[in-house]
Amino acid sequence: MTNLIDGRAIAAQIQGELAVRVADLKRRGIVPGLAFVRVGEDPASKVYVGRKEKACAELGIVSETHVLPAETAEAELLALLARLNATGHLHGILVQAPLPKQIRESVVFATVLPSKDVDGFHPVNVGKLMLGDDSGFRPCTPAGVVELLVRSGVKTDGAEVVVLGRGNIVGKPMAAMLCQKNKHANSTVTICHAATRDIQAHCRRADIIIAAMGVAEFLKADMVKPGAVIMDVGVNRVPDASSKTGTKLVGDVDFKNVQPIAGKITPNPGGVGPMTIAMLLQNTVRAAEKSLT
Ligand code: GUN
């Protein structure tokens, strides 16, 4: 039996559930609407936004994409966000990160209305997550990891979890979700980062490891307890002489050597990635539903 956690299949299942909710909204005269904002021509961001646009179209969410030049001033982006905040048929707004250096991400994320913040990056939604108040939006990638754990039958209650990485998009919200006192969390969470002493020892103790620090194939087999559950969030481009482009994408986990000893493991690609998109769709449908109340 395979130990792979099939993110594509689980994302498809969630999209099927969301289709029912979108149909229900349509009967009530609402078509969920989502605005994407991309600044500059970062190749990875173009790919990610393209995938999200396609997934919206497939589900019946209407999306529009605003592309601004890399040299856009922060004030200009904030003015666009003010207009999108005020547009009734747009229930969600997503500003793709990373942003060019002259633009402060924290200011941008705080400008999107919390009720349209389907990324879960606004301080109000971050605060609600910390407080265990589920009326806010949760960031898509860590929410997707939780969903994968739940739907794969992984018990988090009382589990030792190591989160590798302390970023605002994955590491910190991931830890906040899994330490909450609820049925699909209740874990003992350790966040490891660049200053952690003896990261190996922390990892070897873990029942669940979530690798999200952005270092290619960092997690090696000798850092993993046999039977541990491994979730790989990493997307790293590395040189590869055998490929036409001269590069390939790898995760934060040395998959070939870790898979044989893992209890369950996400493939990469096909693990966490599709779930980020499924959770964005879920947040957007929820934002549209909330607009009715
Ligand atoms: N960049 C990397 N991940 C994300 C994400 O989940 N949302 C946004 N807006 N930008 C990202």
mmCIF file of C-alpha atoms and ligand atoms in Angstrom:
data_model
loop_
_atom_site.group_PDB
_atom_site.id
_atom_site.type_symbol
_atom_site.label_atom_id
_atom_site.label_comp_id
_atom_site.label_asym_id
_atom_site.label_seq_id
_atom_site.Cartn_x
_atom_site.Cartn_y
_atom_site.Cartn_z
ATOM 1 C CA MET A 1 0.000 0.000 0.000
ATOM 2 C CA THR A 2 1.255 3.443 -0.855
ATOM 3 C CA ASN A 3 2.160 5.890 1.868
ATOM 4 C CA LEU A 4 1.585 8.881 -0.405
ATOM 5 C CA ILE A 5 -0.877 11.618 0.521
ATOM 6 C CA ASP A 6 -2.521 12.466 -2.799
ATOM 7 C CA GLY A 7 -3.026 16.236 -2.707
ATOM 8 C CA ARG A 8 -4.503 16.323 -6.187
ATOM 9 C CA ALA A 9 -7.243 13.807 -5.308
ATOM 10 C CA ILE A 10 -8.077 15.529 -2.006
ATOM 11 C CA ALA A 11 -8.145 18.958 -3.680
ATOM 12 C CA ALA A 12 -10.500 17.565 -6.353
ATOM 13 C CA GLN A 13 -12.778 16.194 -3.623
ATOM 14 C CA ILE A 14 -12.903 19.642 -1.956
ATOM 15 C CA GLN A 15 -13.579 21.326 -5.287
ATOM 16 C CA GLY A 16 -16.517 18.935 -5.761
ATOM 17 C CA GLU A 17 -17.903 19.991 -2.365
ATOM 18 C CA LEU A 18 -17.426 23.659 -3.247
ATOM 19 C CA ALA A 19 -19.273 23.244 -6.569
ATOM 20 C CA VAL A 20 -22.448 22.465 -4.597
ATOM 21 C CA ARG A 21 -22.024 25.676 -2.576
ATOM 22 C CA VAL A 22 -21.324 27.738 -5.717
ATOM 23 C CA ALA A 23 -24.507 26.361 -7.319
ATOM 24 C CA ASP A 24 -26.456 27.284 -4.195
ATOM 25 C CA LEU A 25 -25.032 30.822 -4.270
ATOM 26 C CA LYS A 26 -25.972 31.142 -7.937
ATOM 27 C CA ARG A 27 -29.574 30.215 -7.106
ATOM 28 C CA ARG A 28 -29.537 33.147 -4.716
ATOM 29 C CA GLY A 29 -28.166 35.479 -7.381
ATOM 30 C CA ILE A 30 -24.528 35.542 -6.233
ATOM 31 C CA VAL A 31 -21.534 34.650 -8.381
ATOM 32 C CA PRO A 32 -18.366 34.550 -6.257
ATOM 33 C CA GLY A 33 -15.830 37.104 -7.514
ATOM 34 C CA LEU A 34 -12.082 37.240 -6.883
ATOM 35 C CA ALA A 35 -9.501 39.850 -7.900
ATOM 36 C CA PHE A 36 -5.863 38.897 -8.378
ATOM 37 C CA VAL A 37 -3.162 41.539 -8.227
ATOM 38 C CA ARG A 38 0.309 40.810 -9.515
ATOM 39 C CA VAL A 39 3.138 43.374 -9.465
ATOM 40 C CA GLY A 40 6.096 42.778 -11.789
ATOM 41 C CA GLU A 41 6.975 39.726 -13.829
ATOM 42 C CA ASP A 42 8.235 37.195 -11.275
ATOM 43 C CA PRO A 43 8.024 33.941 -13.290
ATOM 44 C CA ALA A 44 6.845 31.791 -10.362
ATOM 45 C CA SER A 45 4.136 34.316 -9.431
ATOM 46 C CA LYS A 46 2.891 34.295 -13.037
ATOM 47 C CA VAL A 47 2.574 30.508 -12.923
ATOM 48 C CA TYR A 48 0.839 30.517 -9.516
ATOM 49 C CA VAL A 49 -1.679 33.230 -10.451
ATOM 50 C CA GLY A 50 -2.335 31.458 -13.770
ATOM 51 C CA ARG A 51 -3.165 28.226 -11.929
ATOM 52 C CA LYS A 52 -5.441 30.050 -9.499
ATOM 53 C CA GLU A 53 -7.280 31.811 -12.359
ATOM 54 C CA LYS A 54 -7.863 28.473 -14.081
ATOM 55 C CA ALA A 55 -9.169 26.833 -10.909
ATOM 56 C CA CYS A 56 -11.588 29.753 -10.362
ATOM 57 C CA ALA A 57 -12.927 29.447 -13.913
ATOM 58 C CA GLU A 58 -13.454 25.686 -13.493
ATOM 59 C CA LEU A 59 -15.455 26.192 -10.294
ATOM 60 C CA GLY A 60 -17.550 29.124 -11.567
ATOM 61 C CA ILE A 61 -15.791 31.868 -9.600
ATOM 62 C CA VAL A 62 -15.434 34.994 -11.742
ATOM 63 C CA SER A 63 -11.921 36.370 -11.504
ATOM 64 C CA GLU A 64 -10.116 39.430 -12.800
ATOM 65 C CA THR A 65 -6.354 39.946 -12.779
ATOM 66 C CA HIS A 66 -4.615 43.282 -12.406
ATOM 67 C CA VAL A 67 -0.979 43.295 -13.508
ATOM 68 C CA LEU A 68 1.091 46.307 -12.488
ATOM 69 C CA PRO A 69 4.646 47.097 -13.613
ATOM 70 C CA ALA A 70 7.537 46.185 -11.291
ATOM 71 C CA GLU A 71 8.312 49.865 -10.618
ATOM 72 C CA THR A 72 4.761 50.644 -9.368
ATOM 73 C CA ALA A 73 4.758 52.945 -6.331
ATOM 74 C CA GLU A 74 3.217 51.587 -3.133
ATOM 75 C CA ALA A 75 0.590 54.376 -3.145
ATOM 76 C CA GLU A 76 -0.582 53.313 -6.581
ATOM 77 C CA LEU A 77 -1.103 49.734 -5.459
ATOM 78 C CA LEU A 78 -2.944 50.933 -2.345
ATOM 79 C CA ALA A 79 -5.227 53.074 -4.537
ATOM 80 C CA LEU A 80 -6.079 50.018 -6.659
ATOM 81 C CA LEU A 81 -6.829 48.004 -3.518
ATOM 82 C CA ALA A 82 -9.138 50.762 -2.257
ATOM 83 C CA ARG A 83 -11.106 50.486 -5.516
ATOM 84 C CA LEU A 84 -11.248 46.680 -5.308
ATOM 85 C CA ASN A 85 -12.330 46.906 -1.643
ATOM 86 C CA ALA A 86 -15.247 49.081 -2.765
ATOM 87 C CA THR A 87 -16.326 46.821 -5.660
ATOM 88 C CA GLY A 88 -19.410 44.896 -4.594
ATOM 89 C CA HIS A 89 -19.163 41.896 -6.918
ATOM 90 C CA LEU A 90 -15.589 41.132 -5.787
ATOM 91 C CA HIS A 91 -15.772 39.009 -2.641
ATOM 92 C CA GLY A 92 -12.042 38.312 -2.420
ATOM 93 C CA ILE A 93 -8.765 40.066 -3.205
ATOM 94 C CA LEU A 94 -5.390 38.348 -3.492
ATOM 95 C CA VAL A 95 -2.123 40.254 -3.896
ATOM 96 C CA GLN A 96 0.478 37.730 -4.975
ATOM 97 C CA ALA A 97 3.691 37.794 -2.932
ATOM 98 C CA PRO A 98 6.594 38.482 -3.214
ATOM 99 C CA LEU A 99 6.199 42.184 -4.028
ATOM 100 C CA PRO A 100 8.955 44.485 -5.380
ATOM 101 C CA LYS A 101 11.237 46.030 -2.752
ATOM 102 C CA GLN A 102 9.699 49.539 -2.791
ATOM 103 C CA ILE A 103 6.347 48.100 -1.648
ATOM 104 C CA ARG A 104 5.814 47.081 1.970
ATOM 105 C CA GLU A 105 3.958 43.780 2.076
ATOM 106 C CA SER A 106 2.668 44.436 5.583
ATOM 107 C CA VAL A 107 1.024 47.713 4.477
ATOM 108 C CA VAL A 108 -0.495 46.054 1.422
ATOM 109 C CA PHE A 109 -1.915 43.102 3.343
ATOM 110 C CA ALA A 110 -3.385 45.455 5.964
ATOM 111 C CA THR A 111 -5.123 47.481 3.226
ATOM 112 C CA VAL A 112 -7.231 44.618 1.865
ATOM 113 C CA LEU A 113 -10.536 44.592 3.762
ATOM 114 C CA PRO A 114 -10.502 41.743 6.331
ATOM 115 C CA SER A 115 -13.828 40.537 4.872
ATOM 116 C CA LYS A 116 -12.190 40.186 1.418
ATOM 117 C CA ASP A 117 -8.842 38.883 2.689
ATOM 118 C CA VAL A 118 -9.066 35.361 1.246
ATOM 119 C CA ASP A 119 -5.302 34.988 1.801
ATOM 120 C CA GLY A 120 -5.736 35.371 5.568
ATOM 121 C CA PHE A 121 -2.844 37.849 5.787
ATOM 122 C CA HIS A 122 -4.652 40.886 7.259
ATOM 123 C CA PRO A 123 -3.684 41.515 10.916
ATOM 124 C CA VAL A 124 -7.341 41.030 11.951
ATOM 125 C CA ASN A 125 -7.412 37.563 10.399
ATOM 126 C CA VAL A 126 -3.949 36.714 11.745
ATOM 127 C CA GLY A 127 -5.183 37.783 15.203
ATOM 128 C CA LYS A 128 -8.349 35.698 14.917
ATOM 129 C CA LEU A 129 -6.251 32.668 13.995
ATOM 130 C CA MET A 130 -4.065 33.156 17.068
ATOM 131 C CA LEU A 131 -7.158 33.535 19.254
ATOM 132 C CA GLY A 132 -8.799 30.394 17.872
ATOM 133 C CA ASP A 133 -11.690 32.485 16.488
ATOM 134 C CA ASP A 134 -12.758 30.682 13.327
ATOM 135 C CA SER A 135 -14.811 33.583 11.948
ATOM 136 C CA GLY A 136 -11.742 34.855 10.053
ATOM 137 C CA PHE A 137 -9.914 33.557 6.988
ATOM 138 C CA ARG A 138 -6.982 31.185 7.426
ATOM 139 C CA PRO A 139 -3.908 31.379 5.148
ATOM 140 C CA CYS A 140 -4.337 28.912 2.296
ATOM 141 C CA THR A 141 -1.162 26.816 2.413
ATOM 142 C CA PRO A 142 -1.192 25.920 6.122
ATOM 143 C CA ALA A 143 -4.983 25.450 5.991
ATOM 144 C CA GLY A 144 -4.363 23.036 3.112
ATOM 145 C CA VAL A 145 -1.821 21.094 5.168
ATOM 146 C CA VAL A 146 -4.328 20.733 8.030
ATOM 147 C CA GLU A 147 -6.985 19.533 5.565
ATOM 148 C CA LEU A 148 -4.555 16.949 4.124
ATOM 149 C CA LEU A 149 -3.776 15.658 7.618
ATOM 150 C CA VAL A 150 -7.473 15.438 8.545
ATOM 151 C CA ARG A 151 -8.587 13.776 5.308
ATOM 152 C CA SER A 152 -5.674 11.305 5.436
ATOM 153 C CA GLY A 153 -6.669 10.223 8.945
ATOM 154 C CA VAL A 154 -3.510 11.542 10.626
ATOM 155 C CA LYS A 155 -4.074 12.057 14.336
ATOM 156 C CA THR A 156 -2.808 15.459 15.441
ATOM 157 C CA ASP A 157 -4.239 15.330 18.974
ATOM 158 C CA GLY A 158 -1.233 15.144 21.310
ATOM 159 C CA ALA A 159 1.197 14.688 18.421
ATOM 160 C CA GLU A 160 4.705 16.156 18.447
ATOM 161 C CA VAL A 161 4.836 18.443 15.416
ATOM 162 C CA VAL A 162 7.920 20.173 14.057
ATOM 163 C CA VAL A 163 7.379 23.080 11.676
ATOM 164 C CA LEU A 164 10.528 23.913 9.733
ATOM 165 C CA GLY A 165 10.355 27.615 8.863
ATOM 166 C CA ARG A 166 8.883 30.685 10.560
ATOM 167 C CA GLY A 167 7.562 32.692 7.621
ATOM 168 C CA ASN A 168 4.312 34.649 7.835
ATOM 169 C CA ILE A 169 2.757 32.771 4.899
ATOM 170 C CA VAL A 170 3.315 29.208 6.141
ATOM 171 C CA GLY A 171 5.458 28.550 9.231
ATOM 172 C CA LYS A 172 3.884 30.876 11.804
ATOM 173 C CA PRO A 173 0.219 30.327 10.818
ATOM 174 C CA MET A 174 0.888 26.575 10.529
ATOM 175 C CA ALA A 175 2.082 26.470 14.125
ATOM 176 C CA ALA A 176 -0.852 28.647 15.253
ATOM 177 C CA MET A 177 -3.356 26.266 13.640
ATOM 178 C CA LEU A 178 -1.917 23.069 15.065
ATOM 179 C CA CYS A 179 -1.527 24.276 18.648
ATOM 180 C CA GLN A 180 -5.205 25.292 18.981
ATOM 181 C CA LYS A 181 -7.386 23.422 21.404
ATOM 182 C CA ASN A 182 -9.631 21.638 18.932
ATOM 183 C CA LYS A 183 -10.142 18.206 17.505
ATOM 184 C CA HIS A 184 -8.055 18.697 14.362
ATOM 185 C CA ALA A 185 -5.141 20.317 16.166
ATOM 186 C CA ASN A 186 -4.156 19.999 19.829
ATOM 187 C CA SER A 187 -0.544 19.231 18.911
ATOM 188 C CA THR A 188 2.688 20.066 20.709
ATOM 189 C CA VAL A 189 4.323 22.345 18.160
ATOM 190 C CA THR A 190 7.990 23.276 17.810
ATOM 191 C CA ILE A 191 9.017 25.871 15.236
ATOM 192 C CA CYS A 192 12.575 25.379 13.982
ATOM 193 C CA HIS A 193 14.466 27.983 11.958
ATOM 194 C CA ALA A 194 17.946 29.107 10.955
ATOM 195 C CA ALA A 195 18.988 29.823 14.562
ATOM 196 C CA THR A 196 17.713 26.539 16.010
ATOM 197 C CA ARG A 197 20.407 24.474 17.715
ATOM 198 C CA ASP A 198 20.399 20.791 16.749
ATOM 199 C CA ILE A 199 17.498 20.823 14.336
ATOM 200 C CA GLN A 200 18.104 17.103 13.736
ATOM 201 C CA ALA A 201 17.245 16.240 17.332
ATOM 202 C CA HIS A 202 13.961 18.180 17.150
ATOM 203 C CA CYS A 203 13.031 16.491 13.869
ATOM 204 C CA ARG A 204 13.886 12.994 15.072
ATOM 205 C CA ARG A 205 11.406 13.363 17.938
ATOM 206 C CA ALA A 206 8.535 14.493 15.712
ATOM 207 C CA ASP A 207 5.434 12.490 14.800
ATOM 208 C CA ILE A 208 4.660 15.039 12.075
ATOM 209 C CA ILE A 209 7.165 17.271 10.245
ATOM 210 C CA ILE A 210 6.028 20.175 8.082
ATOM 211 C CA ALA A 211 8.916 21.363 5.929
ATOM 212 C CA ALA A 212 8.458 24.988 4.857
ATOM 213 C CA MET A 213 11.806 26.697 5.095
ATOM 214 C CA GLY A 214 12.685 26.889 1.405
ATOM 215 C CA VAL A 215 15.917 24.881 1.415
ATOM 216 C CA ALA A 216 16.104 22.260 -1.318
ATOM 217 C CA GLU A 217 15.921 18.676 0.043
ATOM 218 C CA PHE A 218 16.864 19.823 3.550
ATOM 219 C CA LEU A 219 15.030 17.068 5.427
ATOM 220 C CA LYS A 220 17.117 13.890 5.177
ATOM 221 C CA ALA A 221 16.189 10.341 6.124
ATOM 222 C CA ASP A 222 18.417 10.337 9.224
ATOM 223 C CA MET A 223 16.385 13.265 10.614
ATOM 224 C CA VAL A 224 13.092 11.368 10.464
ATOM 225 C CA LYS A 225 11.632 8.966 13.009
ATOM 226 C CA PRO A 226 10.384 5.825 11.219
ATOM 227 C CA GLY A 227 6.633 6.134 10.714
ATOM 228 C CA ALA A 228 6.559 9.932 10.962
ATOM 229 C CA VAL A 229 4.201 11.899 8.710
ATOM 230 C CA ILE A 230 6.035 14.283 6.349
ATOM 231 C CA MET A 231 4.400 17.287 4.693
ATOM 232 C CA ASP A 232 6.568 19.030 2.086
ATOM 233 C CA VAL A 233 5.643 22.670 1.400
ATOM 234 C CA GLY A 234 8.892 23.571 -0.372
ATOM 235 C CA VAL A 235 9.218 24.690 -3.994
ATOM 236 C CA ASN A 236 12.897 25.185 -4.901
ATOM 237 C CA ARG A 237 14.437 25.544 -8.338
ATOM 238 C CA VAL A 238 17.793 23.745 -8.555
ATOM 239 C CA PRO A 239 20.259 23.069 -11.394
ATOM 240 C CA ASP A 240 19.606 19.872 -13.363
ATOM 241 C CA ALA A 241 21.903 19.115 -16.289
ATOM 242 C CA SER A 242 19.570 16.343 -17.539
ATOM 243 C CA SER A 243 16.590 18.660 -18.100
ATOM 244 C CA LYS A 244 15.993 20.820 -21.178
ATOM 245 C CA THR A 245 15.717 23.994 -19.101
ATOM 246 C CA GLY A 246 18.831 23.153 -17.052
ATOM 247 C CA THR A 247 16.786 23.322 -13.828
ATOM 248 C CA LYS A 248 14.143 21.336 -11.950
ATOM 249 C CA LEU A 249 11.818 21.910 -8.999
ATOM 250 C CA VAL A 250 12.356 20.034 -5.741
ATOM 251 C CA GLY A 251 10.788 20.296 -2.308
ATOM 252 C CA ASP A 252 12.313 20.797 1.144
ATOM 253 C CA VAL A 253 12.357 17.014 1.667
ATOM 254 C CA ASP A 254 14.854 14.507 0.268
ATOM 255 C CA PHE A 255 11.844 12.556 -0.993
ATOM 256 C CA LYS A 256 13.639 9.540 -2.483
ATOM 257 C CA ASN A 257 15.298 8.630 0.806
ATOM 258 C CA VAL A 258 12.618 9.819 3.238
ATOM 259 C CA GLN A 259 9.611 8.133 1.589
ATOM 260 C CA PRO A 260 10.673 4.555 2.492
ATOM 261 C CA ILE A 261 10.722 5.316 6.223
ATOM 262 C CA ALA A 262 7.814 7.774 6.435
ATOM 263 C CA GLY A 263 4.416 6.691 7.709
ATOM 264 C CA LYS A 264 2.767 9.025 5.222
ATOM 265 C CA ILE A 265 4.325 11.643 2.960
ATOM 266 C CA THR A 266 3.196 14.246 0.436
ATOM 267 C CA PRO A 267 4.655 13.922 -3.046
ATOM 268 C CA ASN A 268 6.037 17.129 -4.515
ATOM 269 C CA PRO A 269 4.517 18.161 -6.869
ATOM 270 C CA GLY A 270 1.014 16.807 -6.255
ATOM 271 C CA GLY A 271 0.904 17.182 -2.478
ATOM 272 C CA VAL A 272 0.491 20.524 -0.725
ATOM 273 C CA GLY A 273 0.448 22.692 -3.905
ATOM 274 C CA PRO A 274 -3.036 21.752 -5.152
ATOM 275 C CA MET A 275 -4.388 22.258 -1.624
ATOM 276 C CA THR A 276 -3.249 25.893 -1.510
ATOM 277 C CA ILE A 277 -5.504 26.507 -4.500
ATOM 278 C CA ALA A 278 -8.400 24.467 -3.062
ATOM 279 C CA MET A 279 -8.257 26.507 0.157
ATOM 280 C CA LEU A 280 -8.215 29.776 -1.801
ATOM 281 C CA LEU A 281 -11.375 28.635 -3.599
ATOM 282 C CA GLN A 282 -12.912 27.650 -0.258
ATOM 283 C CA ASN A 283 -12.106 31.029 1.320
ATOM 284 C CA THR A 284 -13.564 32.827 -1.704
ATOM 285 C CA VAL A 285 -16.797 30.821 -1.632
ATOM 286 C CA ARG A 286 -17.018 31.530 2.089
ATOM 287 C CA ALA A 287 -16.468 35.258 1.510
ATOM 288 C CA ALA A 288 -19.314 35.223 -1.023
ATOM 289 C CA GLU A 289 -21.579 33.316 1.402
ATOM 290 C CA LYS A 290 -20.796 35.810 4.169
ATOM 291 C CA SER A 291 -21.825 38.672 1.864
ATOM 292 C CA LEU A 292 -25.381 37.304 2.091
ATOM 293 C CA THR A 293 -25.600 37.628 5.846
HETATM 294 N N1 GUN B 1 3.152 33.709 -2.359
HETATM 295 C C1 GUN B 1 3.441 32.468 -1.945
HETATM 296 N N2 GUN B 1 2.355 31.883 -1.377
HETATM 297 C C2 GUN B 1 1.371 32.807 -1.435
HETATM 298 C C3 GUN B 1 0.012 32.815 -0.997
HETATM 299 O O1 GUN B 1 -0.524 31.854 -0.431
HETATM 300 N N3 GUN B 1 -0.685 33.952 -1.240
HETATM 301 C C4 GUN B 1 -0.119 35.033 -1.850
HETATM 302 N N4 GUN B 1 -0.886 36.110 -2.029
HETATM 303 N N5 GUN B 1 1.137 35.067 -2.258
HETATM 304 C C5 GUN B 1 1.875 33.957 -2.051
#
